[in-house]
GROMACS .gro file of C-alpha atoms in nm:
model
  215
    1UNK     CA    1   0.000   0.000   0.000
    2UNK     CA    2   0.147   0.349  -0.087
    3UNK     CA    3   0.236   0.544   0.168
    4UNK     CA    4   0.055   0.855   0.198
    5UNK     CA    5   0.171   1.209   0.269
    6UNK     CA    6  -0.049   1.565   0.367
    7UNK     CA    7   0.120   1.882   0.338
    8UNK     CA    8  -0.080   2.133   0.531
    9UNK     CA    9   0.007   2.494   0.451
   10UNK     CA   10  -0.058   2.829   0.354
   11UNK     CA   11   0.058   2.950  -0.021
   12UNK     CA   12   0.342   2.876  -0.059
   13UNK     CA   13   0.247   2.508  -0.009
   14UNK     CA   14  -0.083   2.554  -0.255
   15UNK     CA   15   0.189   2.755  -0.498
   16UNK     CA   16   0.089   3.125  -0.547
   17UNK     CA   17   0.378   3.294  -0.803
   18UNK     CA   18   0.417   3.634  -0.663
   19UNK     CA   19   0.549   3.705  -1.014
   20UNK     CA   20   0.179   3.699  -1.228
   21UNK     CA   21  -0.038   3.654  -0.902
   22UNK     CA   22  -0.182   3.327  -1.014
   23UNK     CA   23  -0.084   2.950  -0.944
   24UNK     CA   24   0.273   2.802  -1.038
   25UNK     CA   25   0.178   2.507  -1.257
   26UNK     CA   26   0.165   2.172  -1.064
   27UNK     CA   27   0.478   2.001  -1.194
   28UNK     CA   28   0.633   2.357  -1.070
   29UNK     CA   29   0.507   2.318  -0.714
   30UNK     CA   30   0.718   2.187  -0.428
   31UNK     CA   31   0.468   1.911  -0.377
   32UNK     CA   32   0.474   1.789  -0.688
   33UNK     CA   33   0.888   1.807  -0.663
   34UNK     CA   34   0.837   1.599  -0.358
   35UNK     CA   35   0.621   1.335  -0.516
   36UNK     CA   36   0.874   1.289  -0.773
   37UNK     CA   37   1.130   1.258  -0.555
   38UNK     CA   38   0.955   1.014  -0.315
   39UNK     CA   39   0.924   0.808  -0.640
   40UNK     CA   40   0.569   0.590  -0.678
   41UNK     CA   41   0.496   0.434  -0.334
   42UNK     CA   42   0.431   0.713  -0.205
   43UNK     CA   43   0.121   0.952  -0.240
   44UNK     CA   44   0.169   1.359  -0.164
   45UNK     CA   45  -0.179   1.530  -0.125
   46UNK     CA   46  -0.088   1.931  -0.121
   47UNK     CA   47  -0.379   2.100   0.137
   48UNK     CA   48  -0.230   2.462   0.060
   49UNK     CA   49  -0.444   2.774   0.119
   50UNK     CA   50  -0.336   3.095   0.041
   51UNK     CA   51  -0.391   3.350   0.374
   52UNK     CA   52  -0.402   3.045   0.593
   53UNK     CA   53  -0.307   3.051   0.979
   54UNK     CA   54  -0.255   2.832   1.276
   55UNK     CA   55  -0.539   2.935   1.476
   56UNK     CA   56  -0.659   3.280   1.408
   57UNK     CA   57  -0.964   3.350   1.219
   58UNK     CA   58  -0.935   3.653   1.011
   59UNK     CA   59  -1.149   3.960   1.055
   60UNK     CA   60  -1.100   4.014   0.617
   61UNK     CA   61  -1.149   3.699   0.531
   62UNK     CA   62  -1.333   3.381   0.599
   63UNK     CA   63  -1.195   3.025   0.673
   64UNK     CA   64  -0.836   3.082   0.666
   65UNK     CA   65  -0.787   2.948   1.045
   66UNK     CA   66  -0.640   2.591   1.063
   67UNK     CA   67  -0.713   2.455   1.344
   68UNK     CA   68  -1.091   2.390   1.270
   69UNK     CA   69  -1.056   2.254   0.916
   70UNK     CA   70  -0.748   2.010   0.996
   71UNK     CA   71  -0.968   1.732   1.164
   72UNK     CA   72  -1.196   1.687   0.855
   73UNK     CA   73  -0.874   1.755   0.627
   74UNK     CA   74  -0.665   1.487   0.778
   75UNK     CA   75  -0.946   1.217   0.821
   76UNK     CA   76  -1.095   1.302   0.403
   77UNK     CA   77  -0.756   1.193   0.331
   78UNK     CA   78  -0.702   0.886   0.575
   79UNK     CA   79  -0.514   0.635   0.663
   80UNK     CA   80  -0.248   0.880   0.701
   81UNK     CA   81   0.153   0.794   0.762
   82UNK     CA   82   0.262   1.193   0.748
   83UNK     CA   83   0.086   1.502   0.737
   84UNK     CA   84   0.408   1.804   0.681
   85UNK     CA   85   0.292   2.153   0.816
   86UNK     CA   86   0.420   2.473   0.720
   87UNK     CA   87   0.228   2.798   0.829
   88UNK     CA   88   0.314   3.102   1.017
   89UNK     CA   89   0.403   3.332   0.740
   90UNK     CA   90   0.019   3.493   0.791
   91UNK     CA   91   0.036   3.469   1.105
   92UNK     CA   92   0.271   3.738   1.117
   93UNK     CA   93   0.025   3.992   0.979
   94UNK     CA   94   0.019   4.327   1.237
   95UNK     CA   95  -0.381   4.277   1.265
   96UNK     CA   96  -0.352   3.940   1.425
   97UNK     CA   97  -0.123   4.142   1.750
   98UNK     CA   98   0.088   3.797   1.787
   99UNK     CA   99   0.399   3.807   1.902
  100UNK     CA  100   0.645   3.554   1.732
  101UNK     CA  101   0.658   3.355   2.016
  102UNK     CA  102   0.278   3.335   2.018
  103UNK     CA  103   0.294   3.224   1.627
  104UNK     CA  104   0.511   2.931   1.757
  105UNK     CA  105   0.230   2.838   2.063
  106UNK     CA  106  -0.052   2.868   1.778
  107UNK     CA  107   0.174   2.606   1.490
  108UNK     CA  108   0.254   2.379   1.795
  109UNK     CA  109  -0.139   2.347   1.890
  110UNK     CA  110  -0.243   2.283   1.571
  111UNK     CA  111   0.109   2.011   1.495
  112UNK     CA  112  -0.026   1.834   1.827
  113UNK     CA  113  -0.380   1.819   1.714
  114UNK     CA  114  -0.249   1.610   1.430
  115UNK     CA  115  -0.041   1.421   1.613
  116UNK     CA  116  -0.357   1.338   1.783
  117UNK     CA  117  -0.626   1.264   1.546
  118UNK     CA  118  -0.593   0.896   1.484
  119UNK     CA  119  -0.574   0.960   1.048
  120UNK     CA  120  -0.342   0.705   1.027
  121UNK     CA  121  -0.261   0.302   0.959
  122UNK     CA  122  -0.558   0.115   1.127
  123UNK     CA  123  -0.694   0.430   1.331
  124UNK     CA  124  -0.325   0.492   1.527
  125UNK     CA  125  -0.182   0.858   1.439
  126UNK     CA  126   0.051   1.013   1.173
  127UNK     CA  127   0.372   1.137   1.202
  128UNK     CA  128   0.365   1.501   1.183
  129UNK     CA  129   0.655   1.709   1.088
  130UNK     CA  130   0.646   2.090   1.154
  131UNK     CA  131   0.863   2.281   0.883
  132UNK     CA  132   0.920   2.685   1.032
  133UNK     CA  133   0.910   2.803   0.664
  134UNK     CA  134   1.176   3.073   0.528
  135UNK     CA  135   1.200   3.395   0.652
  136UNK     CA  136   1.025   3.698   0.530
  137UNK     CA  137   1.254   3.934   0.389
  138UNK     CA  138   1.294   4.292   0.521
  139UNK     CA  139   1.208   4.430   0.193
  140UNK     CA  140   0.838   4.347   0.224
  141UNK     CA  141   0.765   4.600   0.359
  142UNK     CA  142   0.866   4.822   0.065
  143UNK     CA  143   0.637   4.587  -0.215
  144UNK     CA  144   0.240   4.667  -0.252
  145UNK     CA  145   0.179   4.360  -0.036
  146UNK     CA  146   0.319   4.516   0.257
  147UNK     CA  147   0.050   4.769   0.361
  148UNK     CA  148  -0.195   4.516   0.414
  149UNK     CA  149   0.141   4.301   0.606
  150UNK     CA  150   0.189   4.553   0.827
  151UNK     CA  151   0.513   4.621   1.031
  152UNK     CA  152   0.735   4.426   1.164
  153UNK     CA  153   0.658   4.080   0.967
  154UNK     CA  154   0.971   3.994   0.885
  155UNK     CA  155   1.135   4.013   1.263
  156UNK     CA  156   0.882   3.832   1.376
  157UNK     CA  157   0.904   3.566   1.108
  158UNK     CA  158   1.322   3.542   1.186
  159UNK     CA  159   1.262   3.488   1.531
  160UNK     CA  160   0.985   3.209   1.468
  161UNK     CA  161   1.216   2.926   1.395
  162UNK     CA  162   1.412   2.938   1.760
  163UNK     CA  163   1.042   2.916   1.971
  164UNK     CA  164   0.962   2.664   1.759
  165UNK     CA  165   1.233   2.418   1.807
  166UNK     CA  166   1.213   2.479   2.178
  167UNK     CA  167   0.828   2.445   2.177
  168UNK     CA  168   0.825   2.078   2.019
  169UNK     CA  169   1.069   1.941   2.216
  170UNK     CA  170   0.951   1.642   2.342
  171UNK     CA  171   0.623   1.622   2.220
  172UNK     CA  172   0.721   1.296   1.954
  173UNK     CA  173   0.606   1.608   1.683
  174UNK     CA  174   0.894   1.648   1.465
  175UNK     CA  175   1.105   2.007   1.344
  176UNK     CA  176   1.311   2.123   1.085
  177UNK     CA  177   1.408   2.463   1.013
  178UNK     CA  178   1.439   2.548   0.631
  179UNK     CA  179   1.603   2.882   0.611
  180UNK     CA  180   1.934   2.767   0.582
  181UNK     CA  181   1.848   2.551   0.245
  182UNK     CA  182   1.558   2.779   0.127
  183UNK     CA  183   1.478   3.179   0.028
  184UNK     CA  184   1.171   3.363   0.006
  185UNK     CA  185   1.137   3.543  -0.380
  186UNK     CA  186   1.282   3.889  -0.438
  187UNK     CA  187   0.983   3.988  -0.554
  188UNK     CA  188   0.747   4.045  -0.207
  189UNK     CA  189   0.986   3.887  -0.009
  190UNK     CA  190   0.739   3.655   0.110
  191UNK     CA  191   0.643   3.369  -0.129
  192UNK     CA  192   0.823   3.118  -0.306
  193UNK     CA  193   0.997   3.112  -0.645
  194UNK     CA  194   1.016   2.861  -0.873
  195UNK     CA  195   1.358   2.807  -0.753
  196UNK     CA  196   1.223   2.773  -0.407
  197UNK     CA  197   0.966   2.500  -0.466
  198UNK     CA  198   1.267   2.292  -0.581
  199UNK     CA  199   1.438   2.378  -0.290
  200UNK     CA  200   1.204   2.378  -0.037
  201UNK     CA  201   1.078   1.984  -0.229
  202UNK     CA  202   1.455   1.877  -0.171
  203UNK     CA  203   1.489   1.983   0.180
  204UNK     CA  204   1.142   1.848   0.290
  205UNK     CA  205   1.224   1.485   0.074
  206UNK     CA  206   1.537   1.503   0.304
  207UNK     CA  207   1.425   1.575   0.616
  208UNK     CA  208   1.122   1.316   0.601
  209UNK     CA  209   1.267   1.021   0.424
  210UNK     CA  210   1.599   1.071   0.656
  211UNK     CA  211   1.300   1.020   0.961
  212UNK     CA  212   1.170   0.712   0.765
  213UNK     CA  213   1.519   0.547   0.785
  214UNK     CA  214   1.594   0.561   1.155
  215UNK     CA  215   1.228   0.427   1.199
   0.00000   0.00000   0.00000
């Protein structure tokens, strides 16, 4: 049976192109990289959203919030062996009021929900891998999507990847930080390019099948 894979994330998982403001093609998103890479037993199901969060429902817009859609997400695409998430770029946005530390408390509920919901192999639960994605570069601030940012995005997003690791330790939930392997666009500072999806595919390929190995 193939093994199957849920990557829950914002848009950079679902594959906005900051470039044309529409949707990379699939074979140019870093889920479809992964597939390929993870070769035919496996199956990668991409749950991407752009303006997604952790746990904060948006005043501007409806249904972005994870937390309540990741129970019926996780059990539509059962039995489950991983589910990767990747959020807290939104959740940076000035009119949520988080502090970067409370981004990390908001990803860390919603990775131990999954860890909890029993999606996986014959109703036990799927590993879940938290990925603190790339940080936002200072220049956003400076491109038309910053206004509606607001300040101080990108500090907070730097700082993300240090509460994080500190959070999840010892909670069996998986970490790995990808701003050493992988850059936000030069563009808005904030999305993925198409050389990112193939970076962000390889790094994510690594860190997960490196997992699978040790068992």
């Amino acid at each position: 049976m193939k093994k199957t894979i849920v990557c829950f994330g914002d848009s950079n998982t679902w594959g906005y192109n900051a470039e044309t403001g529409a949707r990379f093609d699939e074979e140019l998103r870093w889920t479809s990289h992964l597939a390929s890479h993870l070769g035919s037993s496996y199956t990668v199901i991409a749950e991407g959203l752009s303006g997604r969060t952790s746990v904060c429902e948006d005043p501007l817009f409806e249904g972005l919030s994870g937390l309540p859609y990741l129970y019926p997400c996780l059990m539509s695409h059962s039995p489950l062996d991983w589910v990767v998430i990747m959020l807290g770029t939104n959740d940076t946005k000035e009119r949520f009021g988080l502090t970067s530390y409370n981004i990390a408390q908001g990803i860390v509920r919603l990775a131990k929900k999954a860890k909890g919901i029993e999606s996986g192999i014959g109703g036990q639960t799927p590993e879940v891998l938290v990925i603190a994605p790339p940080p936002i570069g200072e220049k956003y601030i400076d491109t038309p999507i910053g206004e509606a940012m607001g300040s101080h995005c990108s500090e907070k997003s730097l700082e993300l990847a240090g509460h994080l690791e500190r959070l999840l330790r010892g909670t069996g939930i998986h970490y790995a930080d990808s701003k050493n392997e992988v850059a936000m666009n030069e563009i808005d500072y904030m999305h993925l390019d198409a050389d990112g999806h193939r970076e962000m595919a390889k790094f994510i390929w690594s860190q997960v099948t490196t997992r699978i190995d040790k068992g």
